[in-house]
Amino acid sequence: MPSPIPVTRLLPRDFRPSVELGACSSPLFKNAGGSTLLVPTPTFRSKIASRLWASVIHWNELHCLEPLGSGGFGSVYKGQYFDETVAVKKVKRCTKNKLASRQSFWAELNAAHLRHKNLVRVIAATTNIPDNRDNADNIGTIIMELAGTRNLQQIIYGDVEPLVESRCLKFSIDIARGLQYLHAHSIGHLDVKPANVIVSDTGVCKLADFGCSLKLEQSGDLSPLTTHLGGTYTHRAPELLKGEDVTLKADVYSFAITLWQLIARELPYTGDRQQILYAVVAYNLRPPVNGDRFGKSTFGQTCKALLTRCWNASPNQRPTAEKLLAELNMMQSC
């Protein structure tokens, strides 16, 4: 299936793909840091070989796929790749919106070149899929690090261990660090929510699932790579619900809803979806911050003030991810 993205969009301007590259449009790499996995590097120019992820999957090295979960555009599996345990995402063909499923795959790669301890690392990705029964509806495969076996939503709503203030703050700082790094590279995640935050065995939070992400060009205009906007309505900024311009501040709004969930351990809204959407946009509906967890401690009161600014209806009134991280770090040092 041809990509909706020009081949040169993901390559250096002075590079032209050879027949060795296959269907995906980014050169191979030798994996850098944080892993024992070394993907064989072909004989490209050194400038190309230094890229951080692979556009060719060595299918004979991928084994033992076990289902981990599924979402709107694909399923995630646990597997072995070059003897390392990895997560494998298969992006499925959406019969109702074929373009959206292709765009979701390419959006997943917006942050593939980035390396940060609070982002799930992409190892390899390709649209060149073996033709067999297991891949009948698969339009693209992404191999990622297996960052953890639980997400933040499972911890918030299913963990018997209490989410004490220090733990909430630590998780929040991890998420803010990932956002600050993304935003420094002009990438908006646009689907920040507890289910898209993987928590490692050592308690490190990593942002995952970039299928709704967008790249902002240096001019400030949105990249044409992704024209659809997905995301979860309960966490989606009101300007996006109204169809207005997308900015990085939309992630700050989504962060605020996620922080509220960490503290309250409740669902942000209940009731009819359309009524909630209308109330968020027209009446500034937000999750309640009048409970004991937001009023009886200095931490709760500080978080209440931070939430109010982060989910402000006007993006210009919200802090940047950098300022948000600075405030959270200050709270941790107090």
CSV table of C-alpha atoms in Angstrom, one decimal:
chain,number,residue,atom,x,y,z
A,1,MET,CA,0.0,0.0,0.0
A,2,PRO,CA,1.6,3.3,-1.0
A,3,SER,CA,2.3,5.8,1.7
A,4,PRO,CA,0.4,9.2,1.7
A,5,ILE,CA,3.7,10.8,2.7
A,6,PRO,CA,6.4,11.7,0.2
A,7,VAL,CA,9.4,9.4,0.6
A,8,THR,CA,11.8,12.4,1.0
A,9,ARG,CA,9.8,13.7,4.0
A,10,LEU,CA,11.5,11.4,6.4
A,11,LEU,CA,14.9,11.5,4.8
A,12,PRO,CA,17.7,14.0,4.6
A,13,ARG,CA,17.3,16.2,1.6
A,14,ASP,CA,20.5,14.9,0.0
A,15,PHE,CA,19.5,11.3,0.3
A,16,ARG,CA,17.6,9.2,-2.3
A,17,PRO,CA,16.3,5.8,-1.4
A,18,SER,CA,17.7,2.7,-3.0
A,19,VAL,CA,15.9,-0.5,-3.8
A,20,GLU,CA,17.1,-2.0,-0.5
A,21,LEU,CA,14.9,0.2,1.5
A,22,GLY,CA,11.6,-1.5,0.9
A,23,ALA,CA,8.2,0.2,1.4
A,24,CYS,CA,8.9,2.4,4.4
A,25,SER,CA,10.8,5.7,4.0
A,26,SER,CA,13.5,6.0,6.5
A,27,PRO,CA,17.0,4.5,6.6
A,28,LEU,CA,18.3,1.8,8.8
A,29,PHE,CA,20.2,2.6,12.0
A,30,LYS,CA,22.5,1.0,14.6
A,31,ASN,CA,20.5,1.4,17.7
A,32,ALA,CA,21.9,3.8,20.3
A,33,GLY,CA,21.9,3.5,24.0
A,34,GLY,CA,19.7,1.9,26.6
A,35,SER,CA,19.5,-1.5,25.1
A,36,THR,CA,21.4,-4.6,24.1
A,37,LEU,CA,19.6,-4.7,20.7
A,38,LEU,CA,21.8,-4.1,17.7
A,39,VAL,CA,20.0,-4.1,14.5
A,40,PRO,CA,22.4,-5.0,11.6
A,41,THR,CA,23.3,-1.8,9.6
A,42,PRO,CA,23.5,-1.9,5.8
A,43,THR,CA,26.2,-0.2,3.8
A,44,PHE,CA,24.6,3.3,3.6
A,45,ARG,CA,26.6,6.4,4.0
A,46,SER,CA,27.7,7.1,7.6
A,47,LYS,CA,25.3,10.0,7.8
A,48,ILE,CA,22.4,7.7,7.1
A,49,ALA,CA,23.7,4.8,9.2
A,50,SER,CA,23.6,7.0,12.3
A,51,ARG,CA,19.9,7.4,12.1
A,52,LEU,CA,18.1,6.1,15.2
A,53,TRP,CA,15.6,3.5,13.9
A,54,ALA,CA,15.2,1.0,11.2
A,55,SER,CA,12.9,0.9,8.2
A,56,VAL,CA,13.5,-2.8,7.6
A,57,ILE,CA,12.2,-5.5,9.9
A,58,HIS,CA,14.1,-8.7,9.9
A,59,TRP,CA,11.1,-11.0,10.0
A,60,ASN,CA,13.1,-14.2,10.6
A,61,GLU,CA,14.3,-12.6,13.9
A,62,LEU,CA,10.8,-11.8,15.2
A,63,HIS,CA,9.3,-14.7,17.2
A,64,CYS,CA,6.7,-15.7,19.8
A,65,LEU,CA,4.1,-13.0,19.5
A,66,GLU,CA,1.7,-12.9,22.4
A,67,PRO,CA,-1.3,-10.5,22.5
A,68,LEU,CA,-1.0,-7.6,25.0
A,69,GLY,CA,-3.8,-5.3,24.0
A,70,SER,CA,-5.7,-3.6,21.1
A,71,GLY,CA,-7.0,-0.2,20.2
A,72,GLY,CA,-8.8,1.7,17.5
A,73,PHE,CA,-6.1,1.3,14.8
A,74,GLY,CA,-4.2,-1.8,15.8
A,75,SER,CA,-3.1,-4.5,18.2
A,76,VAL,CA,0.1,-4.8,20.4
A,77,TYR,CA,2.0,-8.0,21.0
A,78,LYS,CA,4.9,-9.1,23.1
A,79,GLY,CA,7.7,-10.8,21.1
A,80,GLN,CA,11.4,-11.5,20.7
A,81,TYR,CA,13.5,-9.6,18.2
A,82,PHE,CA,17.2,-10.4,18.0
A,83,ASP,CA,16.7,-12.1,21.4
A,84,GLU,CA,15.4,-9.0,23.0
A,85,THR,CA,11.9,-8.8,24.4
A,86,VAL,CA,10.0,-6.2,22.5
A,87,ALA,CA,6.5,-4.8,21.9
A,88,VAL,CA,5.1,-5.2,18.4
A,89,LYS,CA,2.3,-3.0,17.1
A,90,LYS,CA,0.4,-4.0,14.0
A,91,VAL,CA,-1.6,-1.2,12.5
A,92,LYS,CA,-4.7,-2.6,11.0
A,93,ARG,CA,-6.6,-1.5,7.9
A,94,CYS,CA,-9.7,0.4,8.9
A,95,THR,CA,-12.5,-0.4,6.4
A,96,LYS,CA,-14.5,2.7,7.2
A,97,ASN,CA,-11.5,5.1,6.9
A,98,LYS,CA,-8.6,3.6,5.1
A,99,LEU,CA,-6.7,7.0,4.9
A,100,ALA,CA,-7.0,7.4,8.7
A,101,SER,CA,-5.4,4.0,9.4
A,102,ARG,CA,-2.5,4.8,7.1
A,103,GLN,CA,-2.1,8.3,8.7
A,104,SER,CA,-2.1,6.7,12.1
A,105,PHE,CA,0.8,4.5,11.2
A,106,TRP,CA,2.8,7.4,9.9
A,107,ALA,CA,1.9,9.5,12.9
A,108,GLU,CA,3.4,6.8,15.1
A,109,LEU,CA,6.8,7.6,13.5
A,110,ASN,CA,6.7,11.4,14.3
A,111,ALA,CA,8.8,10.7,17.4
A,112,ALA,CA,10.7,7.6,16.1
A,113,HIS,CA,13.9,9.5,15.8
A,114,LEU,CA,13.8,10.8,19.4
A,115,ARG,CA,15.5,9.1,22.4
A,116,HIS,CA,14.4,10.0,25.9
A,117,LYS,CA,13.8,8.0,29.1
A,118,ASN,CA,10.2,9.1,29.2
A,119,LEU,CA,9.3,8.2,25.6
A,120,VAL,CA,8.8,4.6,24.4
A,121,ARG,CA,11.6,3.9,22.0
A,122,VAL,CA,10.9,2.8,18.4
A,123,ILE,CA,13.3,0.1,17.1
A,124,ALA,CA,12.0,-0.5,13.6
A,125,ALA,CA,9.0,0.1,11.5
A,126,THR,CA,7.9,-0.8,8.0
A,127,THR,CA,4.9,-1.1,5.6
A,128,ASN,CA,6.6,-4.0,3.8
A,129,ILE,CA,4.6,-6.8,5.4
A,130,PRO,CA,4.9,-10.6,4.7
A,131,ASP,CA,2.0,-11.8,2.8
A,132,ASN,CA,0.3,-14.4,5.0
A,133,ARG,CA,-2.9,-15.0,6.9
A,134,ASP,CA,-1.6,-13.4,10.1
A,135,ASN,CA,-1.0,-10.1,8.3
A,136,ALA,CA,-4.2,-10.0,6.2
A,137,ASP,CA,-5.3,-6.6,7.7
A,138,ASN,CA,-1.9,-5.3,8.7
A,139,ILE,CA,-0.8,-2.2,6.8
A,140,GLY,CA,2.3,-1.5,8.9
A,141,THR,CA,4.3,-3.0,11.8
A,142,ILE,CA,6.2,-1.1,14.5
A,143,ILE,CA,8.7,-2.7,16.8
A,144,MET,CA,9.2,-0.9,20.1
A,145,GLU,CA,10.9,-1.4,23.4
A,146,LEU,CA,8.8,-3.3,25.9
A,147,ALA,CA,8.8,-0.4,28.4
A,148,GLY,CA,6.5,-2.1,30.9
A,149,THR,CA,3.5,-4.4,31.3
A,150,ARG,CA,1.2,-1.9,32.9
A,151,ASN,CA,-0.1,1.5,31.9
A,152,LEU,CA,-1.0,4.4,34.2
A,153,GLN,CA,-4.8,3.7,33.8
A,154,GLN,CA,-4.4,0.3,35.3
A,155,ILE,CA,-2.4,1.7,38.2
A,156,ILE,CA,-5.0,4.4,38.9
A,157,TYR,CA,-8.1,2.3,38.7
A,158,GLY,CA,-6.9,-1.2,39.4
A,159,ASP,CA,-3.9,-1.0,41.8
A,160,VAL,CA,-4.5,-1.6,45.5
A,161,GLU,CA,-1.3,0.3,46.3
A,162,PRO,CA,-2.2,3.8,47.4
A,163,LEU,CA,-1.2,6.7,45.1
A,164,VAL,CA,0.5,8.9,47.7
A,165,GLU,CA,1.4,12.5,47.0
A,166,SER,CA,5.1,11.7,46.3
A,167,ARG,CA,4.1,8.9,43.8
A,168,CYS,CA,1.6,11.2,42.0
A,169,LEU,CA,4.2,13.9,41.7
A,170,LYS,CA,6.9,11.5,40.4
A,171,PHE,CA,4.5,10.2,37.7
A,172,SER,CA,3.5,13.7,36.8
A,173,ILE,CA,7.1,14.8,36.4
A,174,ASP,CA,7.9,11.9,34.2
A,175,ILE,CA,5.0,12.7,31.9
A,176,ALA,CA,5.9,16.4,31.9
A,177,ARG,CA,9.5,15.6,31.0
A,178,GLY,CA,8.4,13.5,28.1
A,179,LEU,CA,6.1,16.3,26.9
A,180,GLN,CA,8.8,18.9,27.3
A,181,TYR,CA,11.2,16.9,25.1
A,182,LEU,CA,8.5,16.3,22.5
A,183,HIS,CA,7.6,20.0,22.4
A,184,ALA,CA,11.2,21.0,22.1
A,185,HIS,CA,11.2,19.0,18.9
A,186,SER,CA,7.9,20.6,17.8
A,187,ILE,CA,5.8,17.4,18.2
A,188,GLY,CA,2.4,17.4,19.8
A,189,HIS,CA,1.3,14.0,21.2
A,190,LEU,CA,-2.4,15.0,21.1
A,191,ASP,CA,-3.6,11.8,23.0
A,192,VAL,CA,-2.1,12.2,26.4
A,193,LYS,CA,-4.1,10.0,28.8
A,194,PRO,CA,-3.3,7.4,31.5
A,195,ALA,CA,-3.8,4.5,29.1
A,196,ASN,CA,-1.1,5.9,26.8
A,197,VAL,CA,1.5,6.2,29.7
A,198,ILE,CA,3.5,3.0,30.2
A,199,VAL,CA,4.9,2.4,33.7
A,200,SER,CA,8.1,0.4,33.9
A,201,ASP,CA,8.9,-2.2,36.6
A,202,THR,CA,11.0,0.5,38.2
A,203,GLY,CA,8.2,3.1,38.2
A,204,VAL,CA,9.3,5.2,35.3
A,205,CYS,CA,6.5,6.6,33.1
A,206,LYS,CA,6.9,6.7,29.3
A,207,LEU,CA,4.6,8.3,26.8
A,208,ALA,CA,3.4,5.8,24.2
A,209,ASP,CA,1.0,5.6,21.2
A,210,PHE,CA,1.8,8.5,18.9
A,211,GLY,CA,-1.0,7.6,16.4
A,212,CYS,CA,-2.6,11.0,16.9
A,213,SER,CA,0.6,13.1,17.0
A,214,LEU,CA,1.4,16.0,14.8
A,215,LYS,CA,4.6,17.7,13.7
A,216,LEU,CA,4.8,21.5,13.8
A,217,GLU,CA,7.0,23.0,11.2
A,218,GLN,CA,9.5,25.7,12.1
A,219,SER,CA,7.1,28.3,10.7
A,220,GLY,CA,4.5,27.3,13.3
A,221,ASP,CA,2.3,25.7,10.7
A,222,LEU,CA,1.1,22.2,11.0
A,223,SER,CA,2.8,19.5,9.0
A,224,PRO,CA,0.5,18.1,6.3
A,225,LEU,CA,1.6,14.5,7.3
A,226,THR,CA,-1.5,14.0,9.4
A,227,THR,CA,-4.8,15.5,8.5
A,228,HIS,CA,-7.1,13.6,10.8
A,229,LEU,CA,-7.4,14.3,14.5
A,230,GLY,CA,-8.2,11.5,16.9
A,231,GLY,CA,-7.7,11.4,20.6
A,232,THR,CA,-10.0,10.7,23.6
A,233,TYR,CA,-12.8,13.2,24.0
A,234,THR,CA,-12.5,13.3,27.8
A,235,HIS,CA,-8.9,14.5,27.5
A,236,ARG,CA,-9.2,16.6,24.4
A,237,ALA,CA,-8.6,20.3,24.6
A,238,PRO,CA,-11.7,22.5,23.9
A,239,GLU,CA,-10.1,24.3,21.0
A,240,LEU,CA,-9.6,20.9,19.3
A,241,LEU,CA,-13.2,20.0,20.0
A,242,LYS,CA,-14.2,23.2,18.2
A,243,GLY,CA,-12.0,22.5,15.2
A,244,GLU,CA,-9.6,25.4,15.9
A,245,ASP,CA,-5.9,25.5,15.3
A,246,VAL,CA,-3.8,22.8,17.0
A,247,THR,CA,-1.0,24.0,19.3
A,248,LEU,CA,1.4,22.2,21.7
A,249,LYS,CA,-0.7,23.6,24.5
A,250,ALA,CA,-3.4,21.0,23.8
A,251,ASP,CA,-1.1,18.4,25.4
A,252,VAL,CA,-0.9,20.6,28.5
A,253,TYR,CA,-4.7,20.5,28.8
A,254,SER,CA,-4.6,16.7,28.5
A,255,PHE,CA,-1.9,16.5,31.1
A,256,ALA,CA,-4.1,18.3,33.5
A,257,ILE,CA,-7.0,15.8,33.1
A,258,THR,CA,-4.4,13.0,33.6
A,259,LEU,CA,-3.0,14.7,36.8
A,260,TRP,CA,-6.6,15.1,38.1
A,261,GLN,CA,-7.1,11.3,37.6
A,262,LEU,CA,-3.9,10.5,39.5
A,263,ILE,CA,-5.1,12.5,42.5
A,264,ALA,CA,-8.8,11.8,42.5
A,265,ARG,CA,-8.6,8.2,41.1
A,266,GLU,CA,-12.0,8.7,39.5
A,267,LEU,CA,-13.3,9.1,36.0
A,268,PRO,CA,-13.1,12.7,34.9
A,269,TYR,CA,-16.7,12.7,33.5
A,270,THR,CA,-19.7,10.4,33.5
A,271,GLY,CA,-22.8,10.6,31.3
A,272,ASP,CA,-23.7,11.2,27.7
A,273,ARG,CA,-20.7,11.9,25.4
A,274,GLN,CA,-22.3,14.6,23.4
A,275,GLN,CA,-23.5,16.5,26.5
A,276,ILE,CA,-20.1,16.3,28.0
A,277,LEU,CA,-18.5,17.7,24.8
A,278,TYR,CA,-21.0,20.5,24.7
A,279,ALA,CA,-20.5,21.4,28.3
A,280,VAL,CA,-16.7,21.4,28.1
A,281,VAL,CA,-16.8,23.8,25.1
A,282,ALA,CA,-19.7,26.0,26.0
A,283,TYR,CA,-19.7,26.0,29.8
A,284,ASN,CA,-16.1,25.2,30.7
A,285,LEU,CA,-17.0,21.9,32.3
A,286,ARG,CA,-14.0,20.4,34.1
A,287,PRO,CA,-13.5,17.6,36.6
A,288,PRO,CA,-14.3,18.7,40.2
A,289,VAL,CA,-11.5,20.0,42.4
A,290,ASN,CA,-13.5,20.6,45.6
A,291,GLY,CA,-12.9,17.3,47.3
A,292,ASP,CA,-10.7,16.6,50.3
A,293,ARG,CA,-7.7,15.6,48.2
A,294,PHE,CA,-7.6,19.1,46.6
A,295,GLY,CA,-8.2,21.1,49.7
A,296,LYS,CA,-6.8,19.6,52.9
A,297,SER,CA,-3.1,19.6,52.0
A,298,THR,CA,-0.6,22.0,50.5
A,299,PHE,CA,0.0,19.5,47.8
A,300,GLY,CA,-3.7,19.4,46.9
A,301,GLN,CA,-4.1,23.1,46.9
A,302,THR,CA,-1.1,23.6,44.7
A,303,CYS,CA,-2.3,21.0,42.3
A,304,LYS,CA,-5.7,22.6,42.2
A,305,ALA,CA,-4.1,25.9,41.2
A,306,LEU,CA,-1.9,24.2,38.6
A,307,LEU,CA,-4.9,22.3,37.1
A,308,THR,CA,-6.9,25.5,36.8
A,309,ARG,CA,-4.2,27.1,34.7
A,310,CYS,CA,-3.4,24.0,32.6
A,311,TRP,CA,-7.0,23.3,31.5
A,312,ASN,CA,-7.8,27.0,30.9
A,313,ALA,CA,-10.1,27.3,27.9
A,314,SER,CA,-7.6,29.7,26.3
A,315,PRO,CA,-4.4,27.9,25.1
A,316,ASN,CA,-2.5,31.2,25.6
A,317,GLN,CA,-3.3,31.1,29.3
A,318,ARG,CA,-1.8,27.6,29.9
A,319,PRO,CA,1.8,27.1,30.8
A,320,THR,CA,4.2,25.6,28.4
A,321,ALA,CA,5.5,22.1,29.0
A,322,GLU,CA,8.8,23.6,30.1
A,323,LYS,CA,7.2,25.9,32.7
A,324,LEU,CA,4.9,23.0,33.8
A,325,LEU,CA,7.9,20.8,34.4
A,326,ALA,CA,9.7,23.6,36.3
A,327,GLU,CA,6.7,24.0,38.6
A,328,LEU,CA,6.4,20.3,39.3
A,329,ASN,CA,10.1,20.1,40.1
A,330,MET,CA,9.7,23.0,42.5
A,331,MET,CA,6.8,21.2,44.2
A,332,GLN,CA,9.0,18.1,44.6
A,333,SER,CA,11.9,20.1,46.2
A,334,CYS,CA,9.6,21.7,48.8
